[in-house]
Coordinates of C-alpha atoms in Angstrom, one line a residue:
Chain A
M1 CA -40.5 20.7 -33.0
T2 CA -39.5 16.8 -32.7
N3 CA -40.9 14.7 -31.2
D4 CA -41.3 14.8 -26.9
K5 CA -40.2 10.8 -27.1
N6 CA -36.9 12.2 -28.9
Q7 CA -35.9 14.6 -27.1
P8 CA -36.1 15.8 -23.4
T9 CA -36.2 20.1 -23.8
D10 CA -34.9 21.3 -20.9
L11 CA -31.5 19.4 -20.8
Q12 CA -30.8 20.9 -23.8
H13 CA -28.2 23.1 -24.7
P14 CA -29.5 26.6 -26.1
D15 CA -28.2 26.2 -29.1
D16 CA -29.8 23.2 -29.4
Q17 CA -34.0 25.0 -28.3
W18 CA -32.9 27.5 -30.5
L19 CA -32.5 25.1 -33.6
D20 CA -36.0 22.8 -32.3
Q21 CA -37.8 26.5 -32.5
V22 CA -36.8 27.6 -35.8
L23 CA -37.5 23.7 -37.4
A24 CA -41.0 23.4 -35.4
K25 CA -41.4 26.6 -37.7
A26 CA -40.6 25.3 -41.0
V27 CA -43.4 22.7 -40.6
P28 CA -45.0 22.7 -44.2
T29 CA -48.2 23.6 -44.1
Y30 CA -51.0 21.1 -44.9
L31 CA -51.8 20.4 -48.9
D32 CA -55.4 20.6 -49.9
D33 CA -56.6 17.0 -51.6
Q34 CA -56.7 19.0 -54.6
G35 CA -58.4 15.8 -56.8
F36 CA -55.3 14.0 -55.5
S37 CA -57.0 11.1 -54.4
D38 CA -59.7 11.1 -56.8
Q39 CA -56.7 10.6 -59.6
V40 CA -55.0 7.7 -57.7
V41 CA -58.7 6.1 -56.9
T42 CA -58.6 6.0 -60.8
R43 CA -54.8 4.7 -61.3
L44 CA -56.0 1.4 -58.8
P45 CA -55.9 -1.8 -61.0
K46 CA -59.2 -3.5 -62.0
R47 CA -60.1 -6.2 -59.7
R48 CA -60.7 -9.3 -61.3
R49 CA -64.5 -10.4 -60.4
F50 CA -64.2 -14.0 -61.7
V51 CA -62.1 -15.0 -58.7
R52 CA -63.8 -14.9 -56.2
P53 CA -67.2 -16.7 -57.6
L54 CA -64.7 -19.5 -58.8
I55 CA -63.8 -19.7 -55.0
M56 CA -67.6 -19.9 -53.6
G57 CA -68.1 -21.8 -56.4
S58 CA -65.7 -24.2 -55.5
A59 CA -66.2 -23.7 -51.6
V60 CA -70.2 -24.7 -51.9
S61 CA -69.1 -27.9 -54.6
L62 CA -66.7 -29.1 -51.9
G63 CA -69.4 -28.6 -49.3
V64 CA -71.9 -30.6 -50.7
V65 CA -69.8 -33.4 -51.6
S66 CA -68.6 -33.4 -47.8
A67 CA -72.2 -33.4 -46.5
G68 CA -72.7 -36.4 -49.0
L69 CA -70.1 -38.1 -47.1
V70 CA -70.9 -37.5 -43.7
F71 CA -74.9 -38.3 -44.3
R72 CA -74.3 -41.3 -46.4
E73 CA -74.9 -43.4 -43.1
S74 CA -78.5 -41.9 -43.0
T75 CA -80.8 -44.6 -44.0
V76 CA -83.5 -41.6 -45.3
V77 CA -80.2 -39.4 -46.8
A78 CA -79.2 -43.3 -48.0
T79 CA -82.5 -43.7 -50.2
I80 CA -82.5 -40.6 -51.4
L81 CA -79.4 -40.7 -53.1
E82 CA -79.7 -44.4 -53.9
Q83 CA -82.9 -43.3 -56.0
G84 CA -81.1 -40.0 -57.9
L85 CA -78.6 -42.2 -58.4
R86 CA -81.2 -45.2 -60.2
A87 CA -82.7 -42.0 -61.6
S88 CA -78.9 -40.7 -62.7
L89 CA -79.2 -43.8 -64.6
N90 CA -80.8 -42.4 -67.4
P91 CA -78.4 -40.4 -69.6
S92 CA -80.7 -37.3 -70.2
V93 CA -82.1 -37.0 -66.4
L94 CA -77.8 -37.4 -65.6
T95 CA -77.3 -34.8 -67.9
V96 CA -80.3 -32.6 -66.4
A97 CA -79.3 -32.9 -63.0
L98 CA -75.5 -32.1 -63.9
G99 CA -76.7 -29.2 -65.2
L100 CA -78.6 -28.2 -62.4
L101 CA -75.9 -28.6 -59.9
V102 CA -73.4 -26.7 -62.3
G103 CA -75.1 -23.7 -62.5
F104 CA -77.0 -24.1 -58.6
V105 CA -73.2 -23.6 -57.9
V106 CA -72.5 -20.8 -60.7
F107 CA -75.4 -18.5 -59.3
V108 CA -74.0 -19.2 -55.4
G109 CA -70.9 -18.5 -56.4
A110 CA -71.8 -15.3 -57.9
L111 CA -74.1 -14.1 -54.8
A112 CA -71.1 -14.4 -53.0
G113 CA -68.9 -12.4 -55.0
E114 CA -71.2 -9.9 -55.3
A115 CA -72.2 -10.0 -51.7
Chain B
M1 CA -60.2 10.8 -37.4
S2 CA -60.8 7.9 -34.6
P3 CA -57.8 4.8 -35.0
A4 CA -60.6 2.4 -34.9
L5 CA -62.2 4.1 -37.8
E6 CA -58.8 3.7 -40.2
K7 CA -58.9 0.4 -39.3
Q8 CA -61.7 -0.3 -40.5
W9 CA -61.4 1.1 -43.6
I10 CA -57.9 -0.6 -43.8
A11 CA -60.2 -4.1 -43.3
R12 CA -62.8 -2.6 -46.5
V13 CA -59.4 -2.5 -48.4
I14 CA -57.8 -5.8 -47.6
V15 CA -60.7 -7.9 -47.6
D16 CA -62.8 -6.0 -50.4
G17 CA -61.2 -4.1 -52.2
D18 CA -63.3 -1.1 -51.4
P19 CA -62.2 1.6 -53.6
D20 CA -64.1 4.2 -51.3
A21 CA -62.6 2.6 -48.3
F22 CA -59.0 3.3 -49.2
K23 CA -60.0 6.8 -51.6
A24 CA -60.7 8.0 -47.8
L25 CA -57.1 6.7 -46.4
V26 CA -55.3 8.2 -49.7
R27 CA -57.2 11.7 -48.0
L28 CA -56.1 10.8 -44.4
H29 CA -52.4 10.5 -45.8
Q30 CA -51.8 12.3 -48.8
S31 CA -50.5 15.3 -46.7
Q32 CA -47.9 13.9 -44.9
V33 CA -46.7 11.6 -47.7
R34 CA -46.4 14.2 -50.5
Q35 CA -44.7 16.7 -47.7
F36 CA -42.1 14.6 -46.9
L37 CA -41.8 13.8 -50.9
R38 CA -40.8 16.6 -51.7
R39 CA -38.2 17.8 -48.5
L40 CA -36.5 14.3 -50.1
T41 CA -37.3 15.7 -53.3
Q42 CA -35.7 19.0 -53.2
Q43 CA -39.7 21.1 -53.2
D44 CA -40.2 19.5 -56.8
A45 CA -43.5 18.8 -56.3
A46 CA -44.7 18.0 -59.6
L47 CA -42.0 14.5 -59.1
A48 CA -43.0 14.8 -55.4
D49 CA -47.3 14.1 -56.6
D50 CA -46.2 11.4 -59.0
L51 CA -44.1 9.4 -56.4
A52 CA -46.6 9.7 -54.3
Q53 CA -49.1 8.2 -56.7
E54 CA -46.7 5.1 -57.2
T55 CA -46.5 5.0 -53.1
F56 CA -50.2 4.6 -52.7
L57 CA -50.4 2.2 -55.3
Q58 CA -47.8 0.1 -53.9
V59 CA -49.8 0.5 -50.3
F60 CA -52.9 -0.3 -52.0
R61 CA -51.1 -3.7 -54.2
H62 CA -49.4 -4.4 -50.6
I63 CA -51.8 -4.0 -48.8
G64 CA -52.8 -6.9 -47.1
S65 CA -49.0 -7.0 -45.7
Y66 CA -49.7 -4.9 -43.5
R67 CA -49.6 -6.5 -40.0
G68 CA -50.3 -3.5 -37.6
D69 CA -47.1 -4.0 -35.5
A70 CA -46.3 0.0 -37.0
K71 CA -47.9 3.0 -37.0
F72 CA -49.9 2.6 -40.2
S73 CA -48.4 5.9 -41.6
T74 CA -45.2 4.4 -40.1
W75 CA -45.5 2.2 -43.2
I76 CA -46.5 3.9 -46.0
L77 CA -43.9 6.9 -45.4
R78 CA -41.3 3.5 -45.3
I79 CA -43.1 2.2 -48.5
A80 CA -42.9 6.4 -50.1
Y81 CA -38.9 6.3 -49.2
H82 CA -38.9 3.4 -51.4
Q83 CA -40.8 4.5 -54.2
F84 CA -37.4 8.0 -53.6
L85 CA -34.6 5.1 -53.9
Q86 CA -36.2 3.8 -57.2
H87 CA -36.6 6.8 -58.5
R88 CA -33.1 8.5 -57.8
R89 CA -31.2 5.1 -58.7
R90 CA -33.5 4.7 -62.1
R91 CA -32.4 8.0 -62.5
R92 CA -28.9 9.4 -61.2
G93 CA -26.1 7.5 -60.5
K94 CA -24.0 7.5 -56.9
E95 CA -21.6 9.6 -57.9
E96 CA -23.9 12.1 -60.0
L97 CA -25.8 12.7 -57.0
R98 CA -23.1 12.6 -54.7
E99 CA -21.7 15.5 -56.5
S100 CA -25.6 17.2 -57.2
W101 CA -25.8 17.1 -53.3
E102 CA -22.7 18.9 -52.2
D103 CA -22.6 21.2 -54.8
Q104 CA -26.2 21.9 -53.2
A105 CA -24.4 22.1 -49.9
E106 CA -21.8 24.1 -50.7
T107 CA -24.2 26.5 -52.7
A108 CA -26.4 26.5 -49.4
S109 CA -23.7 27.4 -47.3
S110 CA -22.6 30.3 -49.5
E111 CA -25.4 31.5 -50.5
V112 CA -26.5 31.0 -46.0
A113 CA -23.1 32.9 -44.8
A114 CA -23.3 36.1 -47.6
G115 CA -25.8 36.6 -45.8
T116 CA -27.9 37.0 -49.8
T117 CA -31.9 35.7 -47.9
A118 CA -33.9 37.8 -46.1
N119 CA -35.8 35.5 -44.6
L120 CA -34.9 33.0 -41.9
Q121 CA -37.8 30.3 -43.3
L122 CA -35.6 30.0 -46.9
D123 CA -32.5 29.6 -45.1
V124 CA -34.2 27.2 -43.0
E125 CA -34.9 25.3 -46.6
R126 CA -31.7 26.5 -47.9
A127 CA -29.6 24.6 -45.2
L128 CA -32.2 21.4 -45.2
A129 CA -31.4 21.5 -48.5
G130 CA -27.8 21.1 -48.4
L131 CA -27.8 17.8 -46.1
S132 CA -27.1 14.8 -47.3
E133 CA -30.6 12.7 -48.6
A134 CA -30.4 10.5 -45.8
E135 CA -29.9 13.8 -42.4
R136 CA -32.7 15.4 -44.6
A137 CA -34.8 12.1 -44.5
A138 CA -33.9 11.8 -40.5
I139 CA -35.1 16.3 -39.9
T140 CA -38.0 15.8 -42.2
L141 CA -39.5 12.7 -39.6
C142 CA -38.4 13.5 -36.8
Y143 CA -39.3 17.3 -36.6
H144 CA -42.0 17.8 -39.2
Q145 CA -43.6 14.3 -39.5
D146 CA -44.0 14.4 -35.9
A147 CA -42.1 10.6 -36.0
T148 CA -40.3 9.0 -33.4
H149 CA -36.8 8.1 -33.5
E150 CA -37.8 4.8 -33.4
D151 CA -40.9 5.1 -36.2
A152 CA -37.9 7.4 -38.8
A153 CA -35.7 4.3 -38.2
R154 CA -38.1 2.0 -39.6
I155 CA -39.4 4.1 -42.1
L156 CA -35.5 5.0 -43.3
D157 CA -34.7 1.1 -43.0
M158 CA -31.2 1.8 -40.8
P159 CA -30.1 0.9 -37.1
L160 CA -31.3 2.5 -34.2
G161 CA -28.2 4.5 -33.5
T162 CA -27.9 5.2 -37.3
L163 CA -30.9 6.9 -37.7
K164 CA -30.0 9.4 -34.2
S165 CA -26.2 10.1 -35.6
H166 CA -27.8 11.2 -38.8
V167 CA -30.6 13.4 -36.8
N168 CA -27.0 14.4 -34.5
R169 CA -25.0 15.2 -37.4
A170 CA -27.8 17.5 -39.6
K171 CA -28.4 19.5 -36.0
E172 CA -24.7 19.9 -36.1
K173 CA -25.0 21.3 -39.6
L174 CA -28.1 23.3 -40.1
K175 CA -26.8 25.1 -36.4
T176 CA -23.7 26.2 -38.2
Q177 CA -24.9 27.5 -41.8
L178 CA -27.5 29.4 -39.7
A179 CA -25.4 30.7 -37.2
A180 CA -25.9 34.1 -38.9
W181 CA -29.5 33.8 -37.6
R182 CA -28.7 32.5 -34.5
N183 CA -26.5 35.5 -33.7
D184 CA -28.6 38.0 -34.5
H185 CA -31.5 36.6 -32.4
D186 CA -29.1 37.0 -28.8
K187 CA -28.3 40.7 -30.0

């Protein structure tokens, strides 16, 4: 029978009530899944796993830069940064430092992506 | 199944694309969607299941746009109906389809009127097949999918007044086509 919100059955014409009963009996039976959901899931598009690590890596980099800007007035942090910059003027140290930073960002990004 | 659990599954699919959660949603709604499409495709089970699969793939792709302002089942059935309409446009021109409906309506009317079928349920199915697509969809949603008129109008993307007109017109046609059974019932 049609949804109660649709039809006030008490006020219906007898023909309508009879038709409601007939249609209610014609309600199709529940269809078993029988592998239907499995078929759908196999057709789902593959997730692009590099997108999230990229986003998370960018977010972490942004966070590192922001933190540097926020704490640049701090004497201790400024000293550390100054020392670090002086040390990094040496090209070999700079390369290693940059390599470590990039590696760390990618690692954190990948971890966040898998989480 | 609680609505809260369904919401959890939806959230997991939106956030993580979780295939297990999506499978649970498919299991929950597959029967309703497949039945609806079977009615629309004149009980062509294979075609209905193909369209149902496409429907769920669309659901997965666009689930992020589900805002929760309608029931999830209403949202899925709306996509299913659009899939059916797309299929119809691909396969046939409108005129050809209308002729097909008219043929079916004529066949259904003559078979029911002539009493060539002994079973009321078969006659109901034939009478439903004789309705126009919009009428059949409206009756199916309101009587067999437990949809309110408002939900049905939303699924079929038509004004509420138009939906009610389709339902009333369909009921009049069904009453006419099933009049013989009604008379038997009165005796």
